[in-house]
XYZ file of C-alpha atoms in Angstrom:
463
model
C 8.641 32.037 -16.774
C 8.700 30.718 -13.197
C 11.660 32.162 -11.291
C 14.044 29.473 -9.977
C 13.710 30.559 -6.357
C 9.950 30.026 -6.725
C 10.341 26.654 -8.445
C 12.944 24.889 -6.280
C 12.003 23.567 -2.836
C 13.853 25.198 0.061
C 13.011 22.195 2.260
C 14.916 19.690 0.120
C 18.317 18.095 0.679
C 20.007 19.553 -2.404
C 18.829 23.092 -1.667
C 19.805 22.907 1.995
C 23.240 21.568 1.079
C 23.735 24.186 -1.621
C 22.867 26.932 0.814
C 25.108 25.583 3.586
C 28.155 25.224 1.322
C 27.705 28.487 -0.573
C 27.296 30.439 2.674
C 30.424 28.758 4.003
C 32.368 29.869 0.924
C 31.112 33.396 1.659
C 32.443 32.955 5.244
C 28.979 32.723 6.775
C 27.155 30.175 8.886
C 23.572 28.989 8.358
C 21.323 30.718 10.935
C 18.153 28.970 9.735
C 19.244 25.431 8.964
C 17.603 24.106 5.821
C 15.431 27.171 5.334
C 15.152 29.703 2.552
C 17.171 32.940 2.760
C 15.502 36.274 3.303
C 13.686 35.260 6.506
C 14.677 37.134 9.671
C 15.744 34.715 12.403
C 13.689 36.332 15.214
C 10.576 36.259 13.015
C 11.126 32.640 12.007
C 11.874 31.680 15.610
C 8.659 33.288 16.827
C 6.586 31.559 14.147
C 8.217 28.187 14.781
C 7.807 28.581 18.532
C 4.117 29.350 18.174
C 3.633 26.402 15.821
C 5.338 24.084 18.301
C 2.622 24.808 20.854
C -0.237 23.842 18.524
C -2.180 20.584 18.961
C -0.845 17.665 16.924
C -3.351 17.907 14.049
C -2.907 21.677 13.735
C 0.874 21.327 13.871
C 0.846 18.757 11.063
C -1.452 20.970 9.002
C 0.819 23.985 9.484
C 3.822 21.939 8.375
C 2.033 20.706 5.255
C 0.809 24.198 4.373
C 4.322 25.637 4.712
C 5.500 23.222 2.032
C 2.424 23.686 -0.157
C 3.050 27.442 -0.185
C 6.382 26.806 -1.934
C 4.952 24.485 -4.589
C 4.505 25.528 -8.213
C 0.907 25.617 -9.506
C 0.292 22.737 -11.890
C -0.511 25.007 -14.827
C 2.827 26.846 -14.497
C 5.108 23.796 -14.560
C 5.741 24.113 -18.348
C 7.170 27.613 -17.698
C 10.116 26.242 -15.668
C 13.431 26.410 -17.539
C 16.385 24.194 -16.670
C 18.947 26.760 -17.745
C 17.504 29.321 -15.349
C 17.664 26.768 -12.551
C 21.355 26.150 -13.302
C 22.089 29.887 -13.391
C 20.404 30.257 -10.007
C 22.466 27.398 -8.521
C 25.850 28.603 -9.785
C 25.022 32.155 -8.745
C 25.214 31.112 -5.097
C 29.000 30.814 -5.183
C 31.739 33.452 -5.031
C 34.059 33.647 -8.058
C 37.133 31.412 -8.131
C 39.761 30.395 -8.760
C 39.329 26.996 -7.122
C 41.804 24.094 -7.341
C 38.946 21.583 -7.364
C 35.171 21.536 -7.951
C 32.430 18.911 -7.641
C 29.491 18.181 -9.978
C 27.099 15.339 -9.266
C 25.137 13.574 -6.540
C 23.751 15.342 -3.475
C 25.421 14.257 -0.261
C 25.845 15.856 3.153
C 29.280 14.358 3.771
C 30.351 15.736 0.387
C 29.383 19.228 1.584
C 31.882 18.881 4.432
C 34.554 17.588 2.066
C 33.994 20.570 -0.222
C 33.998 22.966 2.746
C 37.350 21.646 3.975
C 38.769 22.257 0.488
C 36.862 25.557 0.053
C 35.482 24.154 -3.206
C 32.067 24.522 -4.908
C 29.611 21.724 -5.623
C 27.015 21.870 -8.387
C 24.116 19.441 -7.806
C 22.828 17.237 -10.599
C 19.421 16.944 -8.922
C 16.853 19.502 -7.745
C 13.356 19.106 -6.297
C 10.480 20.964 -7.948
C 7.378 20.677 -5.706
C 4.146 20.861 -7.712
C 0.689 21.613 -6.312
C -2.175 19.275 -6.993
C -5.624 18.640 -5.530
C -7.895 15.712 -4.858
C -5.253 13.008 -4.313
C -4.516 11.471 -0.917
C -0.976 10.626 0.173
C -1.720 6.883 0.010
C -2.807 6.969 -3.642
C 0.330 6.806 -5.814
C -1.620 5.861 -8.957
C -3.868 8.889 -8.459
C -0.811 11.099 -8.031
C 0.626 9.935 -11.337
C -2.700 10.396 -13.148
C -3.172 13.912 -11.785
C 0.282 15.247 -12.643
C 1.592 13.171 -15.548
C 0.624 15.734 -18.184
C 2.515 18.453 -16.302
C 5.581 16.226 -16.098
C 5.480 15.549 -19.816
C 5.125 19.266 -20.539
C 8.118 20.020 -18.304
C 10.261 17.563 -20.245
C 9.071 18.852 -23.608
C 10.284 22.317 -22.624
C 13.568 21.043 -21.147
C 15.169 18.266 -23.222
C 18.299 18.339 -21.024
C 16.378 16.979 -18.012
C 15.275 13.563 -16.775
C 12.204 13.553 -14.510
C 12.093 11.285 -11.460
C 8.514 11.677 -10.237
C 8.720 10.450 -6.633
C 5.885 9.367 -4.332
C 6.831 8.452 -0.746
C 3.754 8.184 1.477
C 5.900 6.911 4.335
C 8.336 9.764 5.022
C 6.745 12.589 2.981
C 3.164 11.948 4.109
C 2.438 15.487 5.285
C 4.064 17.265 2.362
C 2.504 15.210 -0.436
C -1.020 15.727 0.881
C -1.230 18.760 -1.411
C 1.708 18.422 -3.777
C 3.806 16.006 -5.749
C 7.601 15.729 -5.982
C 9.234 16.284 -9.368
C 12.938 15.584 -8.935
C 14.840 16.577 -12.047
C 18.341 15.486 -13.033
C 20.505 17.057 -15.692
C 21.548 14.541 -18.336
C 23.382 17.247 -20.298
C 25.591 19.865 -18.675
C 23.745 23.202 -18.575
C 25.472 26.209 -20.051
C 25.438 28.070 -16.716
C 27.343 25.225 -15.041
C 29.790 25.101 -17.948
C 30.397 28.843 -17.795
C 30.846 28.854 -14.012
C 33.379 26.035 -14.149
C 35.371 27.588 -16.991
C 35.513 30.901 -15.132
C 36.447 29.258 -11.818
C 38.883 26.410 -12.559
C 42.364 27.134 -13.946
C 44.234 24.710 -16.167
C 45.505 21.798 -14.081
C 42.553 21.884 -11.686
C 40.540 18.782 -10.826
C 36.861 18.261 -11.611
C 35.426 15.572 -9.314
C 32.220 13.714 -10.153
C 30.561 12.243 -7.032
C 28.477 9.324 -8.309
C 26.091 7.585 -5.938
C 25.145 4.225 -7.454
C 21.905 3.783 -5.519
C 19.006 2.634 -7.721
C 15.297 2.159 -6.967
C 12.222 0.429 -8.464
C 10.340 2.610 -10.939
C 7.584 2.572 -13.500
C 8.790 3.994 -16.792
C 6.348 6.634 -18.021
C 8.356 7.884 -21.000
C 11.904 7.978 -22.413
C 12.994 10.563 -19.802
C 10.234 10.104 -17.236
C 10.117 7.561 -14.395
C 7.736 7.215 -11.450
C 9.587 6.106 -8.302
C 7.974 3.860 -5.687
C 8.910 5.318 -2.274
C 12.422 6.327 -1.302
C 15.472 5.453 0.760
C 14.735 5.513 4.492
C 12.841 3.438 7.012
C 10.703 1.224 4.754
C 12.273 -1.342 2.441
C 11.716 -1.571 -1.301
C 9.704 -4.739 -0.702
C 7.445 -2.960 1.795
C 6.669 -0.206 -0.713
C 5.883 -2.775 -3.386
C 4.107 -5.484 -1.409
C 3.331 -4.114 2.058
C 3.827 -6.016 5.288
C 3.019 -5.813 9.006
C 4.890 -2.540 9.537
C 3.164 -0.856 6.578
C -0.261 -2.144 7.650
C 0.283 -0.803 11.161
C 1.413 2.564 9.834
C -1.585 2.917 7.525
C -3.900 1.893 10.340
C -2.471 4.597 12.621
C -3.283 7.211 9.996
C -6.725 5.844 9.150
C -5.834 5.161 5.538
C -8.439 2.441 5.056
C -5.975 0.062 3.386
C -3.157 -2.281 4.343
C -0.650 -1.500 1.598
C 0.079 1.002 -1.128
C -1.021 0.318 -4.689
C 1.795 1.515 -6.911
C 1.687 0.973 -10.657
C 3.716 -2.134 -11.533
C 7.461 -1.580 -11.438
C 9.107 -2.408 -14.753
C 12.737 -1.720 -13.891
C 15.156 0.286 -11.771
C 16.610 3.747 -12.218
C 19.067 5.965 -10.333
C 17.343 6.812 -7.052
C 15.512 10.128 -7.372
C 17.147 12.085 -4.565
C 20.619 10.579 -4.222
C 21.428 8.550 -7.341
C 23.651 9.744 -10.193
C 22.373 9.873 -13.776
C 25.406 8.621 -15.788
C 24.443 10.288 -19.059
C 25.867 13.561 -17.689
C 29.354 12.093 -17.510
C 30.148 12.468 -21.227
C 29.705 16.263 -21.122
C 31.886 16.527 -18.008
C 34.654 14.464 -19.615
C 34.564 16.621 -22.740
C 34.651 19.853 -20.727
C 37.570 18.689 -18.586
C 39.605 17.612 -21.604
C 38.961 20.889 -23.426
C 40.055 23.014 -20.465
C 43.071 21.024 -19.332
C 41.487 19.773 -16.104
C 41.856 16.338 -14.632
C 38.540 14.523 -14.208
C 38.215 12.240 -11.176
C 35.288 9.913 -10.496
C 34.273 9.240 -6.900
C 31.809 6.329 -6.942
C 29.997 4.868 -3.943
C 27.026 2.536 -3.584
C 24.870 4.370 -1.023
C 24.802 7.967 0.251
C 26.079 7.142 3.742
C 29.115 5.286 2.393
C 30.845 8.656 2.220
C 30.029 9.664 5.817
C 32.698 7.650 7.704
C 35.265 8.557 5.053
C 34.799 12.300 5.501
C 34.535 11.968 9.288
C 37.879 10.162 9.389
C 39.403 12.700 6.988
C 38.405 15.544 9.327
C 39.729 13.702 12.363
C 43.069 13.111 10.684
C 43.208 16.757 9.570
C 42.411 18.046 13.059
C 45.135 15.902 14.579
C 47.703 17.193 12.076
C 46.698 20.709 13.151
C 47.154 19.814 16.806
C 43.455 19.902 17.719
C 41.844 17.370 20.114
C 39.611 15.706 17.436
C 37.383 14.313 20.187
C 34.098 16.067 19.273
C 31.574 14.423 16.971
C 28.706 16.279 15.317
C 26.076 13.873 13.962
C 23.919 15.607 11.339
C 20.682 14.539 9.673
C 19.319 15.126 6.164
C 19.491 18.884 5.440
C 20.476 19.755 9.010
C 24.175 20.366 8.480
C 26.506 23.224 9.392
C 29.966 23.141 7.818
C 30.921 26.544 9.247
C 30.250 25.588 12.879
C 31.721 22.111 12.433
C 35.090 23.666 11.592
C 34.770 26.550 14.030
C 34.060 24.169 16.922
C 36.595 21.552 15.855
C 33.820 18.978 15.441
C 34.162 15.844 13.321
C 31.086 15.784 11.028
C 29.179 12.560 10.488
C 26.150 12.930 8.175
C 23.059 10.687 8.144
C 20.593 10.453 5.255
C 17.550 10.595 7.538
C 16.219 9.770 11.005
C 15.438 6.111 10.301
C 16.771 2.934 11.843
C 19.134 2.282 8.941
C 20.940 5.569 9.539
C 21.026 4.940 13.287
C 22.589 1.508 12.720
C 25.251 2.881 10.388
C 26.144 5.678 12.820
C 26.494 3.102 15.609
C 28.702 0.997 13.334
C 30.921 4.025 12.774
C 31.275 4.559 16.522
C 32.093 0.860 16.971
C 35.084 1.198 14.656
C 36.306 4.662 15.635
C 38.407 5.836 18.553
C 36.052 7.051 21.315
C 34.750 10.618 21.296
C 34.572 12.763 24.435
C 31.647 14.774 23.090
C 28.822 13.773 20.746
C 26.176 16.235 19.552
C 23.193 15.005 17.549
C 20.862 16.951 15.270
C 17.651 15.226 14.106
C 15.375 16.271 11.269
C 11.664 16.201 12.116
C 9.374 15.252 9.230
C 6.155 15.115 11.234
C 5.104 11.451 11.155
C 5.791 8.163 12.929
C 6.939 6.632 9.687
C 7.847 3.006 9.084
C 11.376 2.401 10.361
C 11.663 5.635 12.354
C 14.370 5.443 15.028
C 12.922 6.612 18.338
C 14.328 8.887 21.014
C 15.495 5.879 23.072
C 17.545 4.668 20.081
C 19.220 8.026 19.717
C 19.930 8.225 23.448
C 21.913 5.005 23.126
C 24.049 6.664 20.460
C 24.691 9.693 22.689
C 25.654 7.404 25.558
C 28.713 6.425 23.532
C 30.323 9.783 24.415
C 32.914 9.573 27.175
C 31.960 12.973 28.658
C 29.084 14.815 26.974
C 26.394 13.337 24.736
C 23.561 15.759 23.950
C 20.718 16.334 21.531
C 21.341 19.576 19.657
C 18.234 21.557 18.836
C 15.945 18.578 19.513
C 12.871 18.733 21.724
C 12.555 15.027 22.492
C 9.001 15.475 23.801
C 7.719 16.576 20.375
C 10.049 14.684 17.989
C 9.352 13.836 15.141
C 7.103 16.934 15.090
C 9.801 19.227 16.458
C 9.645 21.734 13.607
C 11.305 24.503 15.647
C 14.424 22.342 15.762
C 15.569 23.860 12.471
C 16.220 27.105 14.317
C 17.144 25.715 17.727
C 19.975 23.584 16.277
C 21.907 26.605 15.016
C 21.487 28.464 18.294
C 22.857 25.581 20.318
C 25.786 24.999 17.980
C 26.748 28.663 18.217
C 26.941 28.353 22.018
C 29.729 25.752 22.066
C 32.293 27.321 24.362
C 35.644 26.135 23.039
C 36.170 27.241 19.450
C 39.130 27.453 17.084
C 40.276 29.794 14.310
C 38.925 28.907 10.887
C 41.669 26.893 9.166
C 43.275 27.404 5.820
C 41.818 25.084 3.161
C 42.788 21.435 3.291
C 45.296 20.677 0.535
C 43.601 18.861 -2.328
C 46.575 16.552 -2.864
C 46.384 15.311 0.744
C 42.614 14.870 0.548
C 42.788 12.942 -2.722
C 45.456 10.609 -1.365
C 43.265 9.899 1.677
C 40.119 9.333 -0.420
C 41.875 7.083 -2.900
C 42.837 4.640 -0.142
C 39.323 4.129 1.253
C 37.578 0.881 0.407
C 34.138 2.548 0.618
C 34.958 4.500 -2.544
C 35.746 3.512 -6.107
C 38.151 6.311 -6.967
C 39.548 6.805 -10.454
C 41.258 9.613 -12.306
């Protein structure tokens, strides 16, 4: 059997969020943002620093190899067991009791909501990276042909899972040069999740289901197997399907020898692989809540970043009630998030899905509607490529200029972005050097948080 820590990607959103929140609940920060535990910070810093000085091609190769080293060999995919994955996830958290818990979609803003409440979150989705050879990043049909049998074997061994086989040659170009992305979603509640919740939530507690309604074009491979065409980010769904000037320019820059990607024909839509919620899980959660005397609440939103302004405003309101200035904004990106230092520094957290223009525009919209901030700090995830729709350094400088006093990149080397792979380490160091800090607060009262959430038009709240 493949051990869960060897099967699940440490470089993925869900894993980074799980680690950040679980460490927070153990009263710890995240010294290596988005990275696997067990790596000494000085060692990782030295390696990342050396890699940053490599020529561009060597730097990209090193980044791709670091991901490939985590991937599961194709022949071992059938040995992965969903129940072991769930046991590994729930084992991150300290024992309860908790007044509230979350089970469902991955979301960075949700991590901050859970941190404020000192509540656990169990992800519905995990990424299993799988090694494969002989397929270029611009060949989605070849990717499906090479790994379909492994995907079918995974599902045969794990009937509780749905497989979202994702191929994004735009944003994941370097990583998928030697691997494919198997994102799995639980459609039935695993026993380890059930046991953790029953041991952690007393009667009268609230079980919240965060449900992101984002869907995406797919090719249906089998009853529980879909192949997703691209992903949320800089390129549009139409560009993945049909190409366009931006895609042609991107492929030309990378010498792909084509003007568009050739995906198998889409025959429908499905919950988006990384962020979307698989609704079949809901029945088990409703049954569990009823049996244990919990109240089940559904928190539905259309896109991942819909929750970001809600949680940012919740923090700002909470800080003001505590008598704090509430004039610092921490803008986070993808798996670069730090709930411990956000609270310790009195920073309002605003989370972005990725580093693309869409996320930049939504962050600017938030600033347009919010009271001004004196300080704005910005963390940016580097994925190694000038992808379609990437927001450039000049765009991000305009966001930082919205600060009344201090607007700074945090952990970002603007001369190497988006190949600033040492930024994962540098971001934590710079956050930990913020001079004015505050005592860690008592948990936010769930009743106050629920009242606030229930009034927001971005959310469809019920329960």
